[in-house]
Amino acid sequence: MSDPFQARFEAATARAEVWLQSHGFPSTGENISGVHRRRYPLSATFAGHHFALELVLPRKFPVSPPRLRVSPAADYYEKIPHVEADGLLCLFNNGTEFNADAVEAVLEEVFNRAENVLGRPNLEDFFREIQSYWPDSDDGLHSLHLIAEVPDTATALAAVQVKRHSYAGPDAVAVEKWVKNWVVTPRTDLPTIQVPILRLPKPLLPSEYPRTVSDLLALAQQHDVSVHSAIAEHCNTGKGDGLVIIVFPYAGKSLVIGARYPACYLAFKKAVYAGYRKGNVPAVVAIGRARKQLVATRVIRLRTSLGTHEEVHTRGGAGHPFKDKTVVFIGCGSLGGYIAHIFAKAGVGRIHLVDPQLMGWENIGRHVLGAGEVGPSKAAELAETLSQQLPHLDITPHTKNWSELWQNRPNVFLTADLIVSTVGHWNEEHDLNVLARRVTGFPAILFGWIESHAVAGHGLLVHPQLGGCLCCGSTATGEFNRVVCAPGTDTMQQGAGCGDFYQPYGVTEMLPSAALIAQLGMDFLNGTVLESELRTWLGPASTFARHGLGVQESWKAATIATPHGAVYRQPWPIGASCPYCT
């Protein structure tokens, strides 16, 4: 198959060689195979220093920028920031875009940046970008995951090690819960260990990184003898890999890295325990006798990530304010499941999922869960799925009807900040609405439902003090006064079982309503909705037409004004004849 980028590459290469020649560089390159197509050995002087370089043009040059490599790599790697182990210069971040018609400008930028890296190196970058330099270049599979910030006064953390990965937090209970949430197949053979924290007064340069257990012991001996003793004891008699957390200040905050080392079992080696009973040699003696082994035993410097609530949800933009919020979801069907998923991704710290129904094959086409969860309770399976995705959240399933849960555990409701109901059955939601109006301290309720074929959807936030309730806009039998679809357009269908009725709709039609309902709930939690409010998703006019659905007179003007769909917000005052609000 011909390469569609070959002609562009050849044209760009010709222009690049003209540019190289005009700047006094060799313009004759060597063809190479693979992703990179052509290379040019050359030399350059930056800030009075001579550098031997190699310019490499990739297959998609100039959309993909040229690469520069300095040699010998060993003279610069870990001595100058942004130089990789093979001498390649890291000049651009992964979001940098390049103009395919600006070959000369791209080359100018490459050499300007190379001059900054090699001619004016900034050693502060070693500290600022510690996670690029600390991890072993030949072992990116080992990692340390912190489930919480390291307390300023802590001397140790609890940790669980799963294969090549370590998970650490403030206490054993928190770490074990996090790991059990995350591990797909629960295990009972994951012991928690205590991990010492080595606090340093200043950041480490790469030349100061510990490479061996001997280096690690020397670093600990210099800064904290108690940590040195802990490492020595583990080397002597400890089982399994050892782990050390290293903390140092930089730019007003603490940077955290980790190192892992293999079990040495020094006290059980004849050359070490000579003169002592096997396994009973003092650690200080064992360390002294095993110097050669410790010098030869490599430390694995771990890629460290912070998995706190704030860190995980910062990229979502709105997660952090919900860490201390509690939301109860009544109904974990297709609509409720997606809404709960959205709230979890937004970072709601405590979630209760209430639904007595089982997950069936008929559900998987439009549910956030899939075939792997068919059989057990929707609530239980959704809780497990969300906990695996977001193990730092506290998610509890309740496989019973909400009224039964209320009778047995009313505090689940009374300690919540918001109740979200997507049951879609009038009698159930009528009683929930009455309960909210009759019980002092009951939280706000967000009722969410969709109309035929999900062409429209509603979110009604019932504020506990200000505004109307569900019954303020409904008849005694649950007919809603702001319904969108015209009368006579009921599309309920019966399934294979007695009383098994369902509303046909596709997941793409339903998702706008799910997003609308979730946003209304989060606006309330954020404090931007201060009274009862109705929000309605009015789908595109073409969707109504495709399903042969009419529109109520009160909504016809809106469908004309916004033929491609829109969200409508309306205040929800107390109804003049509502028996629960007047």
Coordinates of C-alpha atoms in Angstrom, one line a residue:
M1 CA 0.0 0.0 0.0
S2 CA 1.4 3.4 -0.9
D3 CA 2.1 5.9 1.8
P4 CA -0.3 8.9 1.5
F5 CA 2.2 11.1 3.3
Q6 CA 5.2 10.3 1.1
A7 CA 4.8 13.2 -1.3
R8 CA 4.4 15.7 1.5
F9 CA 7.4 14.2 3.3
E10 CA 9.6 14.5 0.2
A11 CA 8.6 18.1 -0.5
A12 CA 9.1 19.1 3.1
T13 CA 12.5 17.3 3.2
A14 CA 13.7 19.2 0.2
R15 CA 12.8 22.5 1.9
A16 CA 14.4 21.4 5.1
E17 CA 17.7 20.6 3.3
V18 CA 17.7 24.1 1.8
W19 CA 17.2 25.5 5.3
L20 CA 20.0 23.4 6.7
Q21 CA 22.4 24.5 4.0
S22 CA 21.5 28.2 4.5
H23 CA 22.3 27.8 8.2
G24 CA 25.7 26.2 7.6
F25 CA 24.6 22.6 8.4
P26 CA 25.2 19.5 6.3
S27 CA 22.3 19.1 4.0
T28 CA 22.9 15.5 2.9
G29 CA 20.9 13.0 5.0
E30 CA 20.6 9.3 5.4
N31 CA 17.4 7.4 4.8
I32 CA 16.3 5.2 7.6
S33 CA 13.3 2.8 8.0
G34 CA 10.4 2.8 10.4
V35 CA 8.6 5.8 11.9
H36 CA 11.6 8.1 11.2
R37 CA 12.6 8.5 7.6
R38 CA 15.8 10.6 7.4
R39 CA 18.6 11.7 9.6
Y40 CA 21.3 14.4 9.4
P41 CA 24.4 14.3 11.6
L42 CA 25.4 17.9 12.4
S43 CA 27.0 20.0 15.1
A44 CA 25.9 23.3 16.8
T45 CA 27.3 25.8 19.3
F46 CA 24.9 27.0 22.0
A47 CA 26.1 29.5 24.7
G48 CA 29.7 28.9 23.7
H49 CA 29.5 25.1 24.0
H50 CA 29.9 22.6 21.1
F51 CA 27.3 19.8 20.8
A52 CA 27.2 16.8 18.4
L53 CA 23.6 16.5 17.2
E54 CA 21.5 14.3 15.0
L55 CA 18.4 15.7 13.3
V56 CA 15.8 13.1 12.5
L57 CA 12.8 13.8 10.3
P58 CA 9.7 11.6 11.0
R59 CA 7.4 10.1 8.4
K60 CA 4.7 12.8 9.0
F61 CA 7.2 15.7 9.0
P62 CA 6.4 18.6 9.2
V63 CA 3.1 18.0 11.0
S64 CA 5.2 15.8 13.3
P65 CA 8.2 17.9 14.4
P66 CA 11.9 17.0 13.8
R67 CA 13.7 15.2 16.6
L68 CA 17.1 16.2 17.9
R69 CA 19.5 13.8 19.6
V70 CA 22.7 14.8 21.4
S71 CA 25.6 12.6 21.8
P72 CA 27.2 11.0 23.7
A73 CA 24.0 10.7 25.6
A74 CA 25.7 9.7 28.9
D75 CA 27.3 13.1 29.1
Y76 CA 23.9 14.9 29.3
Y77 CA 21.3 12.4 30.6
E78 CA 20.3 13.2 34.2
K79 CA 22.7 16.1 34.1
I80 CA 20.6 18.5 31.9
P81 CA 16.8 18.5 32.1
H82 CA 14.8 17.3 29.0
V83 CA 17.5 15.0 27.7
E84 CA 16.3 11.4 27.5
A85 CA 18.5 8.3 28.1
D86 CA 19.2 7.9 24.4
G87 CA 20.1 11.6 24.0
L88 CA 16.8 12.6 22.5
L89 CA 15.8 16.1 23.4
C90 CA 12.3 16.6 24.8
L91 CA 11.4 19.9 23.1
F92 CA 7.6 19.9 22.7
N93 CA 4.6 18.8 24.9
N94 CA 2.1 16.4 23.4
G95 CA -0.4 19.1 22.7
T96 CA 1.8 21.2 20.4
E97 CA 0.4 21.6 16.9
F98 CA 2.5 22.4 13.8
N99 CA 1.7 24.0 10.5
A100 CA 2.4 21.6 7.6
D101 CA 3.2 24.6 5.3
A102 CA 5.7 26.2 7.7
V103 CA 8.7 23.9 7.3
E104 CA 11.3 26.6 7.9
A105 CA 9.5 28.0 10.9
V106 CA 9.2 24.5 12.5
L107 CA 13.0 24.0 12.1
E108 CA 13.7 27.4 13.6
E109 CA 11.6 26.6 16.6
V110 CA 13.3 23.2 17.0
F111 CA 16.8 24.7 17.1
N112 CA 15.7 27.7 19.3
R113 CA 14.3 25.2 21.9
A114 CA 17.4 23.1 21.6
E115 CA 19.5 26.1 22.4
N116 CA 17.4 26.7 25.5
V117 CA 17.7 23.1 26.7
L118 CA 21.4 22.6 26.0
G119 CA 22.8 26.1 26.2
R120 CA 20.7 27.5 29.1
P121 CA 19.6 24.4 31.2
N122 CA 17.3 25.1 34.1
L123 CA 18.0 22.6 36.9
E124 CA 14.8 23.6 38.6
D125 CA 13.0 21.5 35.9
F126 CA 14.4 18.4 37.6
F127 CA 12.3 19.3 40.6
R128 CA 9.3 20.8 38.9
E129 CA 8.9 17.7 36.7
I130 CA 10.0 15.1 39.2
Q131 CA 7.8 12.4 37.8
S132 CA 9.6 12.6 34.5
Y133 CA 13.0 12.0 36.0
W134 CA 12.6 10.0 39.2
P135 CA 11.1 6.8 37.8
D136 CA 13.5 4.2 36.5
S137 CA 13.7 4.6 32.7
D138 CA 13.9 0.9 32.2
D139 CA 11.0 0.0 34.5
G140 CA 7.9 2.1 33.9
L141 CA 5.6 -0.7 35.0
H142 CA 6.3 -0.2 38.8
S143 CA 4.2 2.5 40.4
L144 CA 3.2 4.1 43.7
H145 CA -0.4 5.3 44.0
L146 CA -1.2 7.7 46.9
I147 CA -4.9 7.6 47.8
A148 CA -4.5 10.7 50.0
E149 CA -2.2 13.6 50.6
V150 CA 0.7 12.7 52.9
P151 CA 0.1 14.4 56.3
D152 CA 2.7 16.9 57.3
T153 CA 3.4 15.2 60.6
A154 CA 3.2 11.6 59.5
T155 CA 6.2 9.4 60.0
A156 CA 4.7 6.4 58.2
L157 CA 1.9 5.4 55.8
A158 CA -0.1 2.1 55.4
A159 CA 0.3 0.4 52.1
V160 CA -0.8 -2.6 50.1
Q161 CA 1.4 -4.0 47.3
V162 CA -0.3 -5.8 44.4
K163 CA 2.2 -7.2 42.0
R164 CA 4.3 -4.3 40.7
H165 CA 2.1 -1.6 42.1
S166 CA 1.9 -0.1 45.6
Y167 CA -1.1 1.7 47.1
A168 CA -0.5 3.9 50.2
G169 CA -2.6 6.0 52.4
P170 CA -3.0 7.4 56.0
D171 CA -4.3 4.2 57.6
A172 CA -4.8 0.5 56.9
V173 CA -8.6 0.7 56.8
A174 CA -8.6 3.4 54.1
V175 CA -6.1 1.6 51.9
E176 CA -7.7 -1.8 52.2
K177 CA -11.1 -0.3 51.3
W178 CA -9.7 1.5 48.3
V179 CA -7.9 -1.7 47.1
K180 CA -11.0 -3.9 47.6
N181 CA -13.1 -1.3 45.7
W182 CA -10.6 -1.3 42.8
V183 CA -9.6 -4.9 42.5
V184 CA -12.0 -6.7 40.1
T185 CA -11.6 -10.0 41.8
P186 CA -11.6 -9.5 45.6
R187 CA -8.7 -11.0 47.4
T188 CA -8.0 -11.7 51.0
D189 CA -4.2 -12.2 50.7
L190 CA -3.2 -8.6 50.5
P191 CA -1.6 -7.7 53.8
T192 CA -1.1 -4.1 54.8
I193 CA 2.4 -3.0 55.6
Q194 CA 3.8 0.1 57.4
V195 CA 5.9 2.2 55.2
P196 CA 8.4 4.7 56.6
I197 CA 8.5 8.3 55.4
L198 CA 11.9 9.8 54.7
R199 CA 11.7 13.6 54.8
L200 CA 14.5 15.5 53.1
P201 CA 15.2 19.2 53.6
K202 CA 15.6 19.9 49.8
P203 CA 14.9 18.2 46.5
L204 CA 17.2 15.6 45.0
L205 CA 19.1 16.0 41.8
P206 CA 19.3 12.9 39.6
S207 CA 22.9 12.5 40.6
E208 CA 21.7 12.0 44.1
Y209 CA 19.0 9.5 43.4
P210 CA 19.5 6.1 45.2
R211 CA 20.3 3.4 42.7
T212 CA 20.9 0.5 45.1
V213 CA 19.8 -0.5 48.6
S214 CA 23.2 0.7 49.8
D215 CA 22.5 4.1 48.4
L216 CA 19.0 4.2 50.0
L217 CA 20.4 3.2 53.4
A218 CA 23.0 6.0 53.1
L219 CA 20.4 8.6 52.2
A220 CA 18.3 7.5 55.2
Q221 CA 21.3 7.5 57.5
Q222 CA 22.0 11.1 56.5
H223 CA 18.5 12.4 57.2
D224 CA 16.6 10.1 59.5
V225 CA 18.1 7.3 61.5
S226 CA 14.7 5.9 62.4
V227 CA 14.0 5.4 58.7
H228 CA 17.5 3.9 58.2
S229 CA 16.7 1.4 61.0
A230 CA 13.3 0.5 59.4
I231 CA 15.0 -0.2 56.1
A232 CA 17.7 -2.2 57.7
E233 CA 15.2 -4.3 59.6
H234 CA 13.3 -5.1 56.5
C235 CA 16.5 -6.0 54.6
N236 CA 17.3 -8.3 57.5
T237 CA 14.1 -10.2 58.2
G238 CA 11.3 -8.6 56.2
K239 CA 9.1 -10.6 53.9
G240 CA 8.2 -9.2 50.5
D241 CA 9.4 -6.1 48.8
G242 CA 10.3 -3.1 51.0
L243 CA 8.9 0.4 50.3
V244 CA 10.0 3.9 51.3
I245 CA 8.1 7.1 50.8
I246 CA 10.4 10.2 50.2
V247 CA 9.0 13.7 50.8
F248 CA 10.8 17.0 50.1
P249 CA 9.7 20.6 49.8
Y250 CA 9.6 22.5 46.6
A251 CA 7.9 25.8 45.6
G252 CA 5.8 25.9 48.7
K253 CA 4.4 22.4 48.5
S254 CA 5.6 18.9 49.3
L255 CA 6.7 16.6 46.5
V256 CA 6.3 12.8 47.1
I257 CA 8.1 10.0 45.5
G258 CA 8.6 6.3 46.3
A259 CA 11.3 3.6 46.1
R260 CA 10.8 -0.1 46.3
Y261 CA 13.5 -2.7 47.0
P262 CA 13.4 -6.5 47.0
A263 CA 13.4 -8.7 50.1
C264 CA 17.1 -9.4 51.0
Y265 CA 16.6 -12.0 53.8
L266 CA 20.0 -11.2 55.2
A267 CA 19.4 -12.9 58.5
F268 CA 18.9 -16.2 56.8
K269 CA 22.1 -16.2 54.7
K270 CA 25.0 -18.2 56.2
A271 CA 27.6 -15.6 55.4
V272 CA 25.6 -13.1 57.4
Y273 CA 24.3 -15.0 60.4
A274 CA 27.6 -16.8 61.2
G275 CA 28.0 -16.7 65.0
Y276 CA 24.2 -16.2 65.5
R277 CA 21.2 -18.3 65.3
K278 CA 19.7 -18.4 61.8
G279 CA 17.2 -15.5 61.5
N280 CA 18.4 -13.8 64.7
V281 CA 21.3 -11.7 63.6
P282 CA 20.9 -8.0 64.6
A283 CA 20.1 -5.7 61.7
V284 CA 23.1 -3.5 62.2
V285 CA 25.4 -6.5 62.0
A286 CA 23.6 -7.9 59.0
I287 CA 23.9 -4.6 57.1
G288 CA 27.6 -4.5 57.8
R289 CA 28.2 -8.0 56.7
A290 CA 26.1 -7.8 53.5
R291 CA 27.6 -4.7 52.0
K292 CA 28.4 -6.3 48.7
Q293 CA 24.9 -7.7 48.3
L294 CA 23.3 -4.3 49.2
V295 CA 25.5 -2.5 46.7
A296 CA 24.4 -5.0 44.0
T297 CA 20.7 -4.9 44.9
R298 CA 18.9 -2.4 42.7
V299 CA 16.3 0.0 44.1
I300 CA 13.2 0.5 41.9
R301 CA 12.3 4.2 41.7
L302 CA 8.5 4.3 41.4
R303 CA 6.3 6.4 39.1
T304 CA 4.2 8.1 41.7
S305 CA 0.7 9.3 41.2
L306 CA -1.7 11.1 43.5
G307 CA -5.2 9.7 43.5
T308 CA -6.9 12.0 46.0
H309 CA -10.5 13.1 45.4
E310 CA -9.3 16.6 44.4
E311 CA -6.7 15.3 42.0
V312 CA -9.0 12.8 40.3
H313 CA -11.8 15.2 39.8
T314 CA -9.9 18.4 39.1
R315 CA -9.9 17.6 35.3
G316 CA -13.6 17.3 35.4
G317 CA -13.8 20.9 36.5
A318 CA -16.6 20.6 39.0
G319 CA -15.8 17.6 41.1
H320 CA -14.0 19.0 44.2
P321 CA -17.0 20.9 45.7
F322 CA -19.0 17.6 45.9
K323 CA -16.5 15.6 48.0
D324 CA -18.5 16.0 51.2
K325 CA -21.9 15.6 49.6
T326 CA -24.2 12.7 50.0
V327 CA -26.8 11.7 47.3
V328 CA -29.3 8.9 47.4
F329 CA -30.5 7.5 44.0
I330 CA -33.8 5.8 44.0
G331 CA -34.0 3.8 40.8
C332 CA -30.9 2.4 39.0
G333 CA -32.4 1.7 35.6
S334 CA -31.3 3.1 32.3
L335 CA -32.0 6.7 33.2
G336 CA -31.0 6.5 36.9
G337 CA -27.9 4.5 36.1
Y338 CA -26.5 7.1 33.8
I339 CA -27.4 9.9 36.2
A340 CA -25.7 8.1 39.1
H341 CA -22.6 7.6 36.8
I342 CA -22.5 11.3 36.1
F343 CA -22.7 12.2 39.7
A344 CA -19.9 9.8 40.6
K345 CA -17.7 11.1 37.8
A346 CA -18.4 14.6 39.2
G347 CA -17.0 13.5 42.5
V348 CA -20.0 13.2 44.9
G349 CA -18.3 11.6 47.9
R350 CA -21.0 9.4 49.3
I351 CA -23.6 7.7 47.1
H352 CA -26.5 5.4 48.0
L353 CA -28.0 3.3 45.2
V354 CA -31.5 2.0 45.9
D355 CA -33.2 -0.5 43.6
P356 CA -34.7 -4.0 44.2
Q357 CA -34.8 -5.0 40.6
L358 CA -32.4 -7.4 39.0
M359 CA -30.3 -6.7 35.9
G360 CA -31.7 -8.5 32.9
W361 CA -30.5 -9.1 29.3
E362 CA -33.3 -6.8 28.1
N363 CA -31.7 -3.9 30.0
I364 CA -28.2 -3.9 28.6
G365 CA -28.8 -2.1 25.3
R366 CA -29.5 1.2 27.0
H367 CA -28.0 0.8 30.5
V368 CA -24.7 2.0 31.7
L369 CA -24.1 -1.7 32.8
G370 CA -23.6 -4.5 30.4
A371 CA -23.8 -8.2 29.9
G372 CA -21.2 -8.9 32.5
E373 CA -23.6 -7.6 35.2
V374 CA -26.7 -9.5 34.1
G375 CA -28.3 -11.5 36.9
P376 CA -27.6 -9.7 40.2
S377 CA -29.2 -6.6 41.6
K378 CA -28.9 -3.4 39.5
A379 CA -28.0 -1.4 42.6
A380 CA -25.3 -3.9 43.7
E381 CA -23.8 -4.2 40.2
L382 CA -23.8 -0.5 39.6
A383 CA -22.2 0.1 43.0
E384 CA -19.4 -2.4 42.2
T385 CA -18.8 -0.9 38.8
L386 CA -18.6 2.7 40.0
S387 CA -16.4 1.6 42.9
Q388 CA -14.0 -0.1 40.6
Q389 CA -13.9 3.0 38.4
L390 CA -13.6 5.5 41.3
P391 CA -12.4 3.6 44.4
H392 CA -12.0 6.7 46.5
L393 CA -15.8 7.2 46.6
D394 CA -18.1 5.7 49.2
I395 CA -20.8 3.9 47.3
T396 CA -23.4 1.7 49.1
P397 CA -26.1 -0.4 47.3
H398 CA -29.5 -1.1 48.8
T399 CA -31.3 -4.0 47.1
K400 CA -34.8 -3.1 48.4
N401 CA -37.6 -0.7 47.8
W402 CA -37.0 2.8 49.0
S403 CA -40.0 2.7 51.4
E404 CA -38.6 -0.4 53.1
L405 CA -35.2 1.3 53.4
W406 CA -36.9 4.4 54.9
Q407 CA -38.6 2.2 57.5
N408 CA -35.4 0.4 58.5
R409 CA -32.7 3.1 58.0
P410 CA -34.3 6.6 57.8
N411 CA -30.9 8.2 58.4
V412 CA -29.8 7.2 54.8
F413 CA -32.3 9.8 53.7
L414 CA -32.1 12.3 56.5
T415 CA -28.3 12.7 56.3
A416 CA -28.3 13.1 52.5
D417 CA -27.9 16.4 50.7
L418 CA -30.1 15.3 47.8
I419 CA -32.5 12.5 46.8
V420 CA -32.7 11.7 43.1
S421 CA -35.7 9.6 42.0
T422 CA -36.1 8.2 38.5
V423 CA -38.6 5.4 39.4
G424 CA -41.1 6.8 37.0
H425 CA -44.1 5.4 38.8
W426 CA -46.6 7.9 40.1
N427 CA -47.7 6.0 43.3
E428 CA -44.1 5.5 44.4
E429 CA -43.0 9.1 43.7
H430 CA -46.2 10.5 45.1
D431 CA -45.5 8.9 48.4
L432 CA -41.9 10.0 48.4
N433 CA -43.1 13.6 47.7
V434 CA -45.5 13.4 50.6
L435 CA -42.8 12.1 52.9
A436 CA -40.6 15.0 52.0
R437 CA -43.3 17.5 52.7
R438 CA -44.3 15.8 56.1
V439 CA -40.9 14.9 57.6
T440 CA -38.9 17.8 59.1
G441 CA -35.3 17.9 57.8
F442 CA -36.0 15.8 54.7
P443 CA -33.6 16.8 51.9
A444 CA -34.4 18.2 48.5
I445 CA -35.7 15.7 46.0
L446 CA -34.9 15.7 42.3
F447 CA -37.5 13.8 40.2
G448 CA -36.4 12.8 36.8
W449 CA -38.3 11.2 34.0
I450 CA -38.6 11.0 30.2
E451 CA -41.6 11.0 27.8
S452 CA -42.4 8.7 24.9
H453 CA -39.3 7.6 23.0
A454 CA -37.3 10.0 25.2
V455 CA -38.2 12.9 22.8
A456 CA -38.6 15.0 26.0
G457 CA -37.4 14.7 29.5
H458 CA -37.9 16.6 32.8
G459 CA -36.0 17.3 35.9
L460 CA -38.1 18.7 38.8
L461 CA -36.1 19.9 41.8
V462 CA -38.3 20.1 44.9
H463 CA -36.7 22.4 47.4
P464 CA -37.4 21.6 51.0
Q465 CA -38.4 25.1 51.9
L466 CA -38.9 27.3 48.9
G467 CA -41.2 26.5 46.0
G468 CA -43.7 23.8 45.0
C469 CA -43.6 20.0 45.1
L470 CA -44.3 17.2 42.6
C471 CA -48.0 17.4 43.4
C472 CA -48.2 21.1 42.6
G473 CA -48.1 20.3 38.9
S474 CA -49.8 16.9 38.8
T475 CA -53.3 15.5 39.0
A476 CA -54.4 13.0 41.6
T477 CA -53.4 10.2 39.2
G478 CA -50.1 11.7 38.2
E479 CA -50.8 13.5 34.9
F480 CA -48.2 16.3 34.7
N481 CA -49.3 19.7 33.6
R482 CA -46.1 20.5 31.7
V483 CA -46.1 17.3 29.6
V484 CA -44.7 17.8 26.1
C485 CA -46.2 15.0 24.0
A486 CA -49.8 15.5 22.9
P487 CA -52.5 13.3 24.5
G488 CA -53.1 9.9 22.9
T489 CA -49.4 9.3 22.2
D490 CA -48.7 6.7 24.9
T491 CA -46.1 4.3 23.6
M492 CA -45.7 1.9 26.5
Q493 CA -45.1 -1.6 25.3
Q494 CA -45.5 -5.0 27.1
G495 CA -42.6 -7.3 27.6
A496 CA -42.7 -11.1 27.9
G497 CA -43.9 -11.1 31.5
C498 CA -47.2 -10.3 33.1
G499 CA -47.2 -6.6 34.1
D500 CA -43.9 -6.1 32.3
F501 CA -44.4 -2.8 30.6
Y502 CA -41.6 -0.5 29.3
Q503 CA -41.0 2.6 27.4
P504 CA -39.1 2.1 24.1
Y505 CA -36.3 4.6 23.5
G506 CA -32.6 4.5 22.5
V507 CA -29.7 5.5 24.6
T508 CA -28.7 8.5 22.5
E509 CA -32.3 9.9 22.8
M510 CA -32.2 9.4 26.5
L511 CA -28.8 10.9 27.3
P512 CA -29.7 14.6 26.9
S513 CA -32.4 14.1 29.5
A514 CA -30.0 12.3 31.8
A515 CA -27.5 15.2 31.5
L516 CA -30.2 17.8 32.1
I517 CA -31.4 16.1 35.3
A518 CA -27.8 15.6 36.5
Q519 CA -26.9 19.2 35.9
L520 CA -30.0 20.4 37.8
G521 CA -28.9 18.3 40.8
M522 CA -25.4 19.5 40.7
D523 CA -26.5 23.1 40.4
F524 CA -28.5 22.6 43.6
L525 CA -25.5 21.0 45.4
N526 CA -23.4 24.0 44.2
G527 CA -25.9 26.4 45.7
T528 CA -27.0 28.0 42.4
V529 CA -30.5 26.7 42.6
L530 CA -32.2 28.1 45.6
E531 CA -35.8 27.1 45.1
S532 CA -37.9 24.5 43.3
E533 CA -37.3 24.5 39.6
L534 CA -38.4 22.6 36.5
R535 CA -36.0 21.9 33.6
T536 CA -37.2 20.3 30.4
W537 CA -35.3 18.8 27.5
L538 CA -37.3 19.4 24.3
G539 CA -35.9 17.1 21.6
P540 CA -35.5 18.0 17.9
A541 CA -38.7 18.4 16.0
S542 CA -37.4 15.7 13.6
T543 CA -37.4 13.2 16.4
F544 CA -41.1 13.9 17.2
A545 CA -41.9 13.5 13.5
R546 CA -39.9 10.3 13.2
H547 CA -41.9 8.6 16.0
G548 CA -45.2 10.2 14.9
L549 CA -45.6 12.1 18.2
G550 CA -47.7 15.2 18.5
V551 CA -46.8 18.2 20.7
Q552 CA -49.0 19.9 23.3
E553 CA -50.3 23.4 22.4
S554 CA -48.3 24.9 25.2
W555 CA -45.0 23.6 23.7
K556 CA -45.6 24.2 20.0
A557 CA -44.1 27.6 20.0
A558 CA -41.0 26.3 21.6
T559 CA -40.6 23.5 19.0
I560 CA -40.8 26.1 16.3
A561 CA -38.3 28.4 18.0
T562 CA -35.8 25.7 18.8
P563 CA -36.3 23.0 16.1
H564 CA -33.0 21.3 16.9
G565 CA -33.7 20.8 20.6
A566 CA -33.2 22.9 23.7
V567 CA -33.3 23.1 27.5
Y568 CA -36.1 25.1 29.1
R569 CA -36.0 26.3 32.7
Q570 CA -39.1 27.3 34.6
P571 CA -39.7 28.3 38.2
W572 CA -41.9 25.9 40.1
P573 CA -44.1 27.8 42.5
I574 CA -46.6 26.3 45.0
G575 CA -49.8 25.1 43.3
A576 CA -52.9 26.9 44.5
S577 CA -54.7 23.6 45.2
C578 CA -51.7 21.4 46.3
P579 CA -52.8 19.5 49.5
Y580 CA -49.2 19.3 50.8
C581 CA -47.9 22.9 50.2
T582 CA -51.0 25.1 51.0

